[in-house]
XYZ file of C-alpha atoms in Angstrom:
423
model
C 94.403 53.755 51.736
C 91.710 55.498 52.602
C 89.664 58.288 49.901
C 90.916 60.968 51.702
C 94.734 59.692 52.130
C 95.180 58.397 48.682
C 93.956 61.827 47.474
C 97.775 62.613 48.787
C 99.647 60.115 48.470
C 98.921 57.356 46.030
C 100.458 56.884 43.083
C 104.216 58.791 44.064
C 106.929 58.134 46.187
C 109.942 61.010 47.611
C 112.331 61.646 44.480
C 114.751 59.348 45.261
C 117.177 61.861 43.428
C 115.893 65.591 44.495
C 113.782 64.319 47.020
C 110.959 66.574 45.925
C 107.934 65.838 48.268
C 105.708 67.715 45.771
C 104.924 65.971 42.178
C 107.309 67.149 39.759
C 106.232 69.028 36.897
C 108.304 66.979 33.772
C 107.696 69.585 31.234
C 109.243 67.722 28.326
C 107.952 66.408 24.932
C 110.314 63.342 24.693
C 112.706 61.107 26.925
C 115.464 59.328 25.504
C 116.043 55.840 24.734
C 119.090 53.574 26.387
C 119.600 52.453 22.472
C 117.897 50.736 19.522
C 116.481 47.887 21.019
C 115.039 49.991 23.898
C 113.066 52.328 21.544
C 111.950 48.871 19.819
C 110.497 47.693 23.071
C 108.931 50.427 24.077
C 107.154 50.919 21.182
C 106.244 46.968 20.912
C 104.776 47.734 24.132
C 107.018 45.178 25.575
C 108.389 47.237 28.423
C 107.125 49.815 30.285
C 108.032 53.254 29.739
C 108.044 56.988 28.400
C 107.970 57.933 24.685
C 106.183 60.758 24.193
C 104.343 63.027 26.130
C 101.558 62.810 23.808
C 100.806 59.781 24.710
C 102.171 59.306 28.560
C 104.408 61.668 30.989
C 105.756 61.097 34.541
C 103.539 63.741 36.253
C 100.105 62.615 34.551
C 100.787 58.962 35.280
C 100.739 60.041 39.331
C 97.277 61.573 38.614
C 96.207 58.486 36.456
C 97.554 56.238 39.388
C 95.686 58.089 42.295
C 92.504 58.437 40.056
C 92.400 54.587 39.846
C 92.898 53.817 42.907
C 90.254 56.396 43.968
C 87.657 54.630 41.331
C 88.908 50.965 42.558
C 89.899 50.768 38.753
C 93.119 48.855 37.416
C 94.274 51.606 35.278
C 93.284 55.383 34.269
C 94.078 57.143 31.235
C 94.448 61.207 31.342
C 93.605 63.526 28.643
C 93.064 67.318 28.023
C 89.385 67.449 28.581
C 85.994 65.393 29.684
C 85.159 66.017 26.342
C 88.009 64.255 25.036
C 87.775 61.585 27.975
C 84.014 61.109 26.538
C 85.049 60.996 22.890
C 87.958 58.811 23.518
C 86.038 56.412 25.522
C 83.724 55.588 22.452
C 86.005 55.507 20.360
C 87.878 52.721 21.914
C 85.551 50.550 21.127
C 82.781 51.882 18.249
C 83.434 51.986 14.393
C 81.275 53.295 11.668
C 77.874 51.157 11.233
C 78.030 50.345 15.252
C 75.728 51.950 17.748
C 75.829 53.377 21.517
C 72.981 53.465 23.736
C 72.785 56.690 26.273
C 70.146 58.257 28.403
C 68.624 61.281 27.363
C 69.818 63.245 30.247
C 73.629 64.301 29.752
C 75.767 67.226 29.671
C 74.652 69.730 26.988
C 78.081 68.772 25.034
C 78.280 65.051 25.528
C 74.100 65.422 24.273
C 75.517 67.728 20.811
C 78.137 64.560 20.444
C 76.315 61.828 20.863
C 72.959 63.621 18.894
C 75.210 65.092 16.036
C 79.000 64.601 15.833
C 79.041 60.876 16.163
C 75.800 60.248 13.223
C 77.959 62.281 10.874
C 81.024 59.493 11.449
C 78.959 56.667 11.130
C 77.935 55.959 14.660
C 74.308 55.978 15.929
C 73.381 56.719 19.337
C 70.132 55.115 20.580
C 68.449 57.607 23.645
C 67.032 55.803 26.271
C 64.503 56.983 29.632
C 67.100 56.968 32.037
C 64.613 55.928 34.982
C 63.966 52.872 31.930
C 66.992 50.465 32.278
C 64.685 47.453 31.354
C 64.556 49.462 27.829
C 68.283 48.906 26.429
C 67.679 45.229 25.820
C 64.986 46.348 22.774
C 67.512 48.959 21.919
C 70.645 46.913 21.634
C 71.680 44.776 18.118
C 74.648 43.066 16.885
C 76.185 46.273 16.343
C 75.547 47.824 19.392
C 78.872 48.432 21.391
C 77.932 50.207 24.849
C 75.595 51.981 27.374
C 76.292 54.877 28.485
C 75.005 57.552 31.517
C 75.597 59.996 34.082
C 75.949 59.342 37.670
C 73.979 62.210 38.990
C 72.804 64.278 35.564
C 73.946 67.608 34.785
C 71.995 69.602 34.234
C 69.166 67.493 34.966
C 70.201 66.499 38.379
C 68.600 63.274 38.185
C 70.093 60.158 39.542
C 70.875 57.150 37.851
C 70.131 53.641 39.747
C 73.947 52.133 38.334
C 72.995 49.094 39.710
C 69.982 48.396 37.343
C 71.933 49.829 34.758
C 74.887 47.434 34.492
C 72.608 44.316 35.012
C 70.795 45.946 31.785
C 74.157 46.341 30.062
C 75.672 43.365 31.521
C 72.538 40.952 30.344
C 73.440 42.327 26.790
C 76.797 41.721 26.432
C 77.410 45.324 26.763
C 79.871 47.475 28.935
C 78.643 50.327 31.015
C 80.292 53.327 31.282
C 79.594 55.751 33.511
C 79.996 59.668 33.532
C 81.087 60.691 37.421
C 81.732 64.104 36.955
C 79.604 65.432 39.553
C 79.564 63.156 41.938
C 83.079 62.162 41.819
C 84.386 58.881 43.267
C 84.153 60.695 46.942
C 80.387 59.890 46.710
C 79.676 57.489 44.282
C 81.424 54.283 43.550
C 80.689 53.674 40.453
C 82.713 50.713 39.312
C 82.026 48.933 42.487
C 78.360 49.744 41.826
C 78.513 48.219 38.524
C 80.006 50.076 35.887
C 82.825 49.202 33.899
C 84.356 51.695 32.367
C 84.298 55.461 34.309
C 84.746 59.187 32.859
C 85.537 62.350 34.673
C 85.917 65.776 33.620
C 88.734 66.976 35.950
C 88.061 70.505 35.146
C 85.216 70.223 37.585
C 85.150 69.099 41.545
C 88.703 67.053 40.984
C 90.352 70.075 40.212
C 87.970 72.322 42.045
C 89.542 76.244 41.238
C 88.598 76.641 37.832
C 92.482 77.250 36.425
C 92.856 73.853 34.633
C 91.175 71.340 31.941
C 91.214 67.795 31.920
C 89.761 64.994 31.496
C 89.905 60.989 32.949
C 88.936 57.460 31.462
C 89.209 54.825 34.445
C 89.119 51.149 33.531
C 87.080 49.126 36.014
C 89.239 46.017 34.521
C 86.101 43.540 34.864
C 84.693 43.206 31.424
C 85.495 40.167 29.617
C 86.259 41.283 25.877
C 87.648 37.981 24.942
C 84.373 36.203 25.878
C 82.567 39.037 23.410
C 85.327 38.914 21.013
C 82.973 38.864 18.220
C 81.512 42.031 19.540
C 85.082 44.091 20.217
C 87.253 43.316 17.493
C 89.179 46.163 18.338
C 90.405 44.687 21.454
C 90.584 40.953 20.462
C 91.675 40.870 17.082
C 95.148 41.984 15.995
C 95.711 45.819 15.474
C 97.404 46.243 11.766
C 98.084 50.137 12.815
C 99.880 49.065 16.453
C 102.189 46.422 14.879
C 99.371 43.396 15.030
C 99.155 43.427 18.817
C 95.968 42.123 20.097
C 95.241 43.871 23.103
C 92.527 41.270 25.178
C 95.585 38.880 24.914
C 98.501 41.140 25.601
C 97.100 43.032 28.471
C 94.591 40.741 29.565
C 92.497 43.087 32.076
C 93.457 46.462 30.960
C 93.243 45.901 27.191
C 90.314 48.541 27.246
C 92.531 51.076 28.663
C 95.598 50.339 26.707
C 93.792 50.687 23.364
C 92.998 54.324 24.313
C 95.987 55.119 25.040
C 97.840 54.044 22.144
C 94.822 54.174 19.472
C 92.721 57.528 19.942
C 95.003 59.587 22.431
C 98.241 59.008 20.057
C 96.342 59.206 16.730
C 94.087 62.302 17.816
C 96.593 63.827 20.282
C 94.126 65.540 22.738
C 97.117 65.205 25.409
C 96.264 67.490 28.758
C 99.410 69.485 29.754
C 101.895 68.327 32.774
C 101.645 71.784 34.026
C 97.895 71.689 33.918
C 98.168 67.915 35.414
C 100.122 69.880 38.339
C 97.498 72.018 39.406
C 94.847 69.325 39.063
C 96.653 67.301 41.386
C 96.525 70.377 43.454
C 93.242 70.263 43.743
C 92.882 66.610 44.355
C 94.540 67.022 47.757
C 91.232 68.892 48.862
C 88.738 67.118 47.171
C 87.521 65.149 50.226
C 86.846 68.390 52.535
C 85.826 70.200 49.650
C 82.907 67.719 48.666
C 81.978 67.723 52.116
C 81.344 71.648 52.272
C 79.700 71.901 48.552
C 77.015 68.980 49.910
C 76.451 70.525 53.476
C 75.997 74.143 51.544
C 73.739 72.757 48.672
C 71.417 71.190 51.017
C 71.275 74.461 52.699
C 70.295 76.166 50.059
C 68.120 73.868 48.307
C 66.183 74.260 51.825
C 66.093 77.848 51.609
C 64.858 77.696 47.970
C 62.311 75.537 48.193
C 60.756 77.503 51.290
C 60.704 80.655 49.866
C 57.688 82.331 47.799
C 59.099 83.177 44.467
C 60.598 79.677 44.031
C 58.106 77.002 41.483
C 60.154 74.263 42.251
C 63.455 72.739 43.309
C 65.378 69.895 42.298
C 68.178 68.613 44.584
C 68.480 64.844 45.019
C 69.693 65.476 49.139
C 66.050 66.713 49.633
C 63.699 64.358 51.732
C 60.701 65.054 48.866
C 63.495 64.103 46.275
C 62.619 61.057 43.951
C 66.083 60.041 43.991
C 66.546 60.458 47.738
C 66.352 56.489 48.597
C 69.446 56.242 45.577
C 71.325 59.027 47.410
C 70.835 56.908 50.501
C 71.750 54.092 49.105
C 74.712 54.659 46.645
C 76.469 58.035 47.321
C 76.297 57.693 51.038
C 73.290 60.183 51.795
C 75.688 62.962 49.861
C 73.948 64.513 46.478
C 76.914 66.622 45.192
C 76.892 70.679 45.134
C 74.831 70.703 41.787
C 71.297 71.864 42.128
C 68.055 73.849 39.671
C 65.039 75.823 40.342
C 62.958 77.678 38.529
C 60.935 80.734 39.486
C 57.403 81.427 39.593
C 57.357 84.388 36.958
C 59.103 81.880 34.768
C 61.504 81.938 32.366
C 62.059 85.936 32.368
C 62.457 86.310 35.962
C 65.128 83.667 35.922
C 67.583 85.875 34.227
C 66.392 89.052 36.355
C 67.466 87.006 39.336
C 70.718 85.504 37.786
C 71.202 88.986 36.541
C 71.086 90.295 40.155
C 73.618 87.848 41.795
C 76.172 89.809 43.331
C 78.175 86.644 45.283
C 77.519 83.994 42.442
C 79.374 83.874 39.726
C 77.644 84.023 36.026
C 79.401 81.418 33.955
C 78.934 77.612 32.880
C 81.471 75.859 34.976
C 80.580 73.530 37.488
C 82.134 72.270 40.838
C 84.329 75.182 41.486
C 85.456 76.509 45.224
C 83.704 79.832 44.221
C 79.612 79.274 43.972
C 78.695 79.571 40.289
C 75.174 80.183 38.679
C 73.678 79.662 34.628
C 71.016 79.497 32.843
C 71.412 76.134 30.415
C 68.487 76.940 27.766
C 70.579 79.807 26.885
C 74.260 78.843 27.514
C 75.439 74.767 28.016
C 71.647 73.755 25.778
C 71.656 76.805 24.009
C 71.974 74.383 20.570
C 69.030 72.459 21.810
C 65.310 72.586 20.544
C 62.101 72.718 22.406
C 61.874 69.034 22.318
C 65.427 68.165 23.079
C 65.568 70.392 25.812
C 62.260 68.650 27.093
C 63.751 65.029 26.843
C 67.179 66.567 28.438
C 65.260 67.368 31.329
C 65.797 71.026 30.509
C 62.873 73.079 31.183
C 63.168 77.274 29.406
C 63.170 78.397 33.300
C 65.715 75.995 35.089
C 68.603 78.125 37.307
C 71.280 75.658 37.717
C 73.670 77.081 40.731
C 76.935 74.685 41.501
C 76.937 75.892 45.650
C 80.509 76.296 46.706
C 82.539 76.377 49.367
C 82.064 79.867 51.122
C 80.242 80.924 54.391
C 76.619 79.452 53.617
C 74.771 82.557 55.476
C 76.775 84.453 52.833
C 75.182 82.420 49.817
C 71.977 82.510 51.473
C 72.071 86.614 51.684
C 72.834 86.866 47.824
C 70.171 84.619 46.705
C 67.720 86.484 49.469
C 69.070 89.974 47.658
C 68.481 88.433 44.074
C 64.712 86.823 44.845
C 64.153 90.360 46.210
C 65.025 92.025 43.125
C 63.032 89.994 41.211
């Protein structure tokens, strides 16, 4: 199937019992066993099945099945936020005295847990130029366990060439994972590009209407643990806390995957809701019209911003002067998301008159919402941030980052005209 079919249909068949055409909402903690030797099975991971909705339910599996399928993964864990997809993901595979390598340009709280929460548990991240791939081979060690980066950086908005990336990563022994949050798998294939291991935060373009969090791990299934065993002990060495099962060997291909679900999601129980699965689904349905709208409207107004006087500068990779306009071209199918920054003239000061003025735009940190949204990250997402971290984050004190919606663009266009003015 097609993006835009298995959006709706993959992953669930009718009900064969209510025949409920919509995705059932299973709001239960626990499902029974048939009898003892059942229960034993299930938790030997020798059949398939539902425990505990901690760690799986029948509504979130449909979302994990359609999110594979719309990566071109083998397998997709759900969780309750990108935060938790993030943490989860690293976790699967790092243990105090190991390392990560990232580029400097993330999300403001992927950057505050990678720069801060991780050092304090024993794991070292190692910041890299993300326009540098050639760099992670000096950066990477024994203990080194993955690279890690944004598909099109937030707030940054820079691109990353995936390609160059995972032959970096690859070269090392190293798996890449890839955030795809903004982009989403509408625009930008990520595993096929290279990556092995994807993370979304749902909460954004997936779900789309800002009423639900959640978060996604998608397993490429393409990494060969077993021929790094020495590397990923995790996954190719018996498991003493999941009754010695040794995941590269029990579930060959989707060992990665399987060890998240039954290590860090059951142990740290960051579970997303079925009811809050529901709605995400929801918003899945639309994601393919909706993605077209938020690109045709942010080119719009990056256009209109970069023409007018009061505007310094504009960043928004679907510009012809854009840097990363030839990766836009040739990765995400000429489409650069809804996620765009300027900065004013006057500077930092007269970027919170004008975000002050918005009347259409909605003040808040969210991004990829139907409803246009605007913030300034120095003070909000990178408010935690020094001088020099906001520099290497690609942060500047004066960047406006506006996530362009889905309304009537000549609407958008005569807020922002109203705001400039009032500045």
């Amino acid at each position: 199937m097609r993006h835009e079919t298995a959006a709706l249909h993959a992953g669930y068949e009718i009900d064969p019992t209510t025949k409920a055409v919509a995705v059932p909402i299973y709001q239960t903690t626990s499902y029974a066993f048939d009898n003892t030797q059942h229960g034993a099975d299930l938790f030997n991971l020798n059949v398939a099945g539902n425990i505990y909705t901690r760690i799986m339910n029948p509504t979130t599996a449909v979302l994990e099945a359609r999110l594979a399928q719309l990566e071109g993964g083998i397998a997709a864990l759900c969780v309750a936020s990108g935060m938790a997809a993030i943490t989860y993901a690293v976790q699967t595979l790092v243990s105090a005295g190991d390392n990560i390598i990232a580029t400097k340009t993330l999300y403001g709280g992927t950057y505050n847990l990678f720069a801060h929460t991780l050092p304090h548990q024993g794991v070292e991240v190692r910041f890299v130029d993300p326009n540098r791939p050639e760099d992670i081979a000096a950066l990477t060690d024994a203990k080194t366990k993955l690279v890690y980066c944004e598909s099109i950086g937030n707030p940054a908005i820079n691109v990353v060439d995936i390609p160059a990336f995972a032959d970096a990563a690859h070269a090392q022994g190293l798996p890449l994972v890839v955030d795809n949050t903004v982009a989403t798998p509408l625009l930008c294939p990520a595993l096929a590009l290279g990556a092995d291991i994807v993370v979304e935060s749902l909460t954004k373009y997936i779900g789309g209407h800002g009423n639900s969090i959640g978060g996604a791990i998608i397993d490429g299934g393409k990494f060969d643990w077993a021929a790094h065993a020495e590397r990923f002990p995790q996954l190719t060495t018996p498991d003493a806390s999941y009754h010695g099962v040794n995941y590269s060997e029990h579930f060959g291909a989707a060992a990665f995957i399987a060890r998240a679900r039954v290590v860090p999601l059951r142990n740290m129980g960051a579970a997303i809701s079925p009811m809050n699965t529901f709605l995400i689904l929801q918003g899945l349905e639309t994601l393919a019209l909706r993605m077209e709208r938020h690109c045709d409207n942010a080119l719009k107004v990056a256009q209109f911003l970069q023409n007018h006087e009061q505007v310094a500068w504009v960043n928004y990779p679907g510009l012809d002067n854009s840097p990363y306009k030839a990766l836009i071209e040739r990765d995400f199918g000429g489409k650069a998301s809804g996620l765009l920054s300027f900065g004013l003239k006057d500077g930092r000061e007269a970027g919170a008159r004008f975000i002050d003025a918005l009347q259409l735009f909605t003040r808040l940190v969210n991004i990829g919402d139907a409803k246009s949204l605007a913030c300034h990250p120095a003070t909000t997402t990178h408010r935690q941030l020094s001088d020099e971290e906001l520099q290497a984050a690609g942060v500047s004190a004066d960047l406006v980052r506006l996530s362009v919606g889905i309304e009537h663009i000549e609407d958008l266009l005569a807020d922002l005209e109203q705001a400039l003015a009032a500045v």
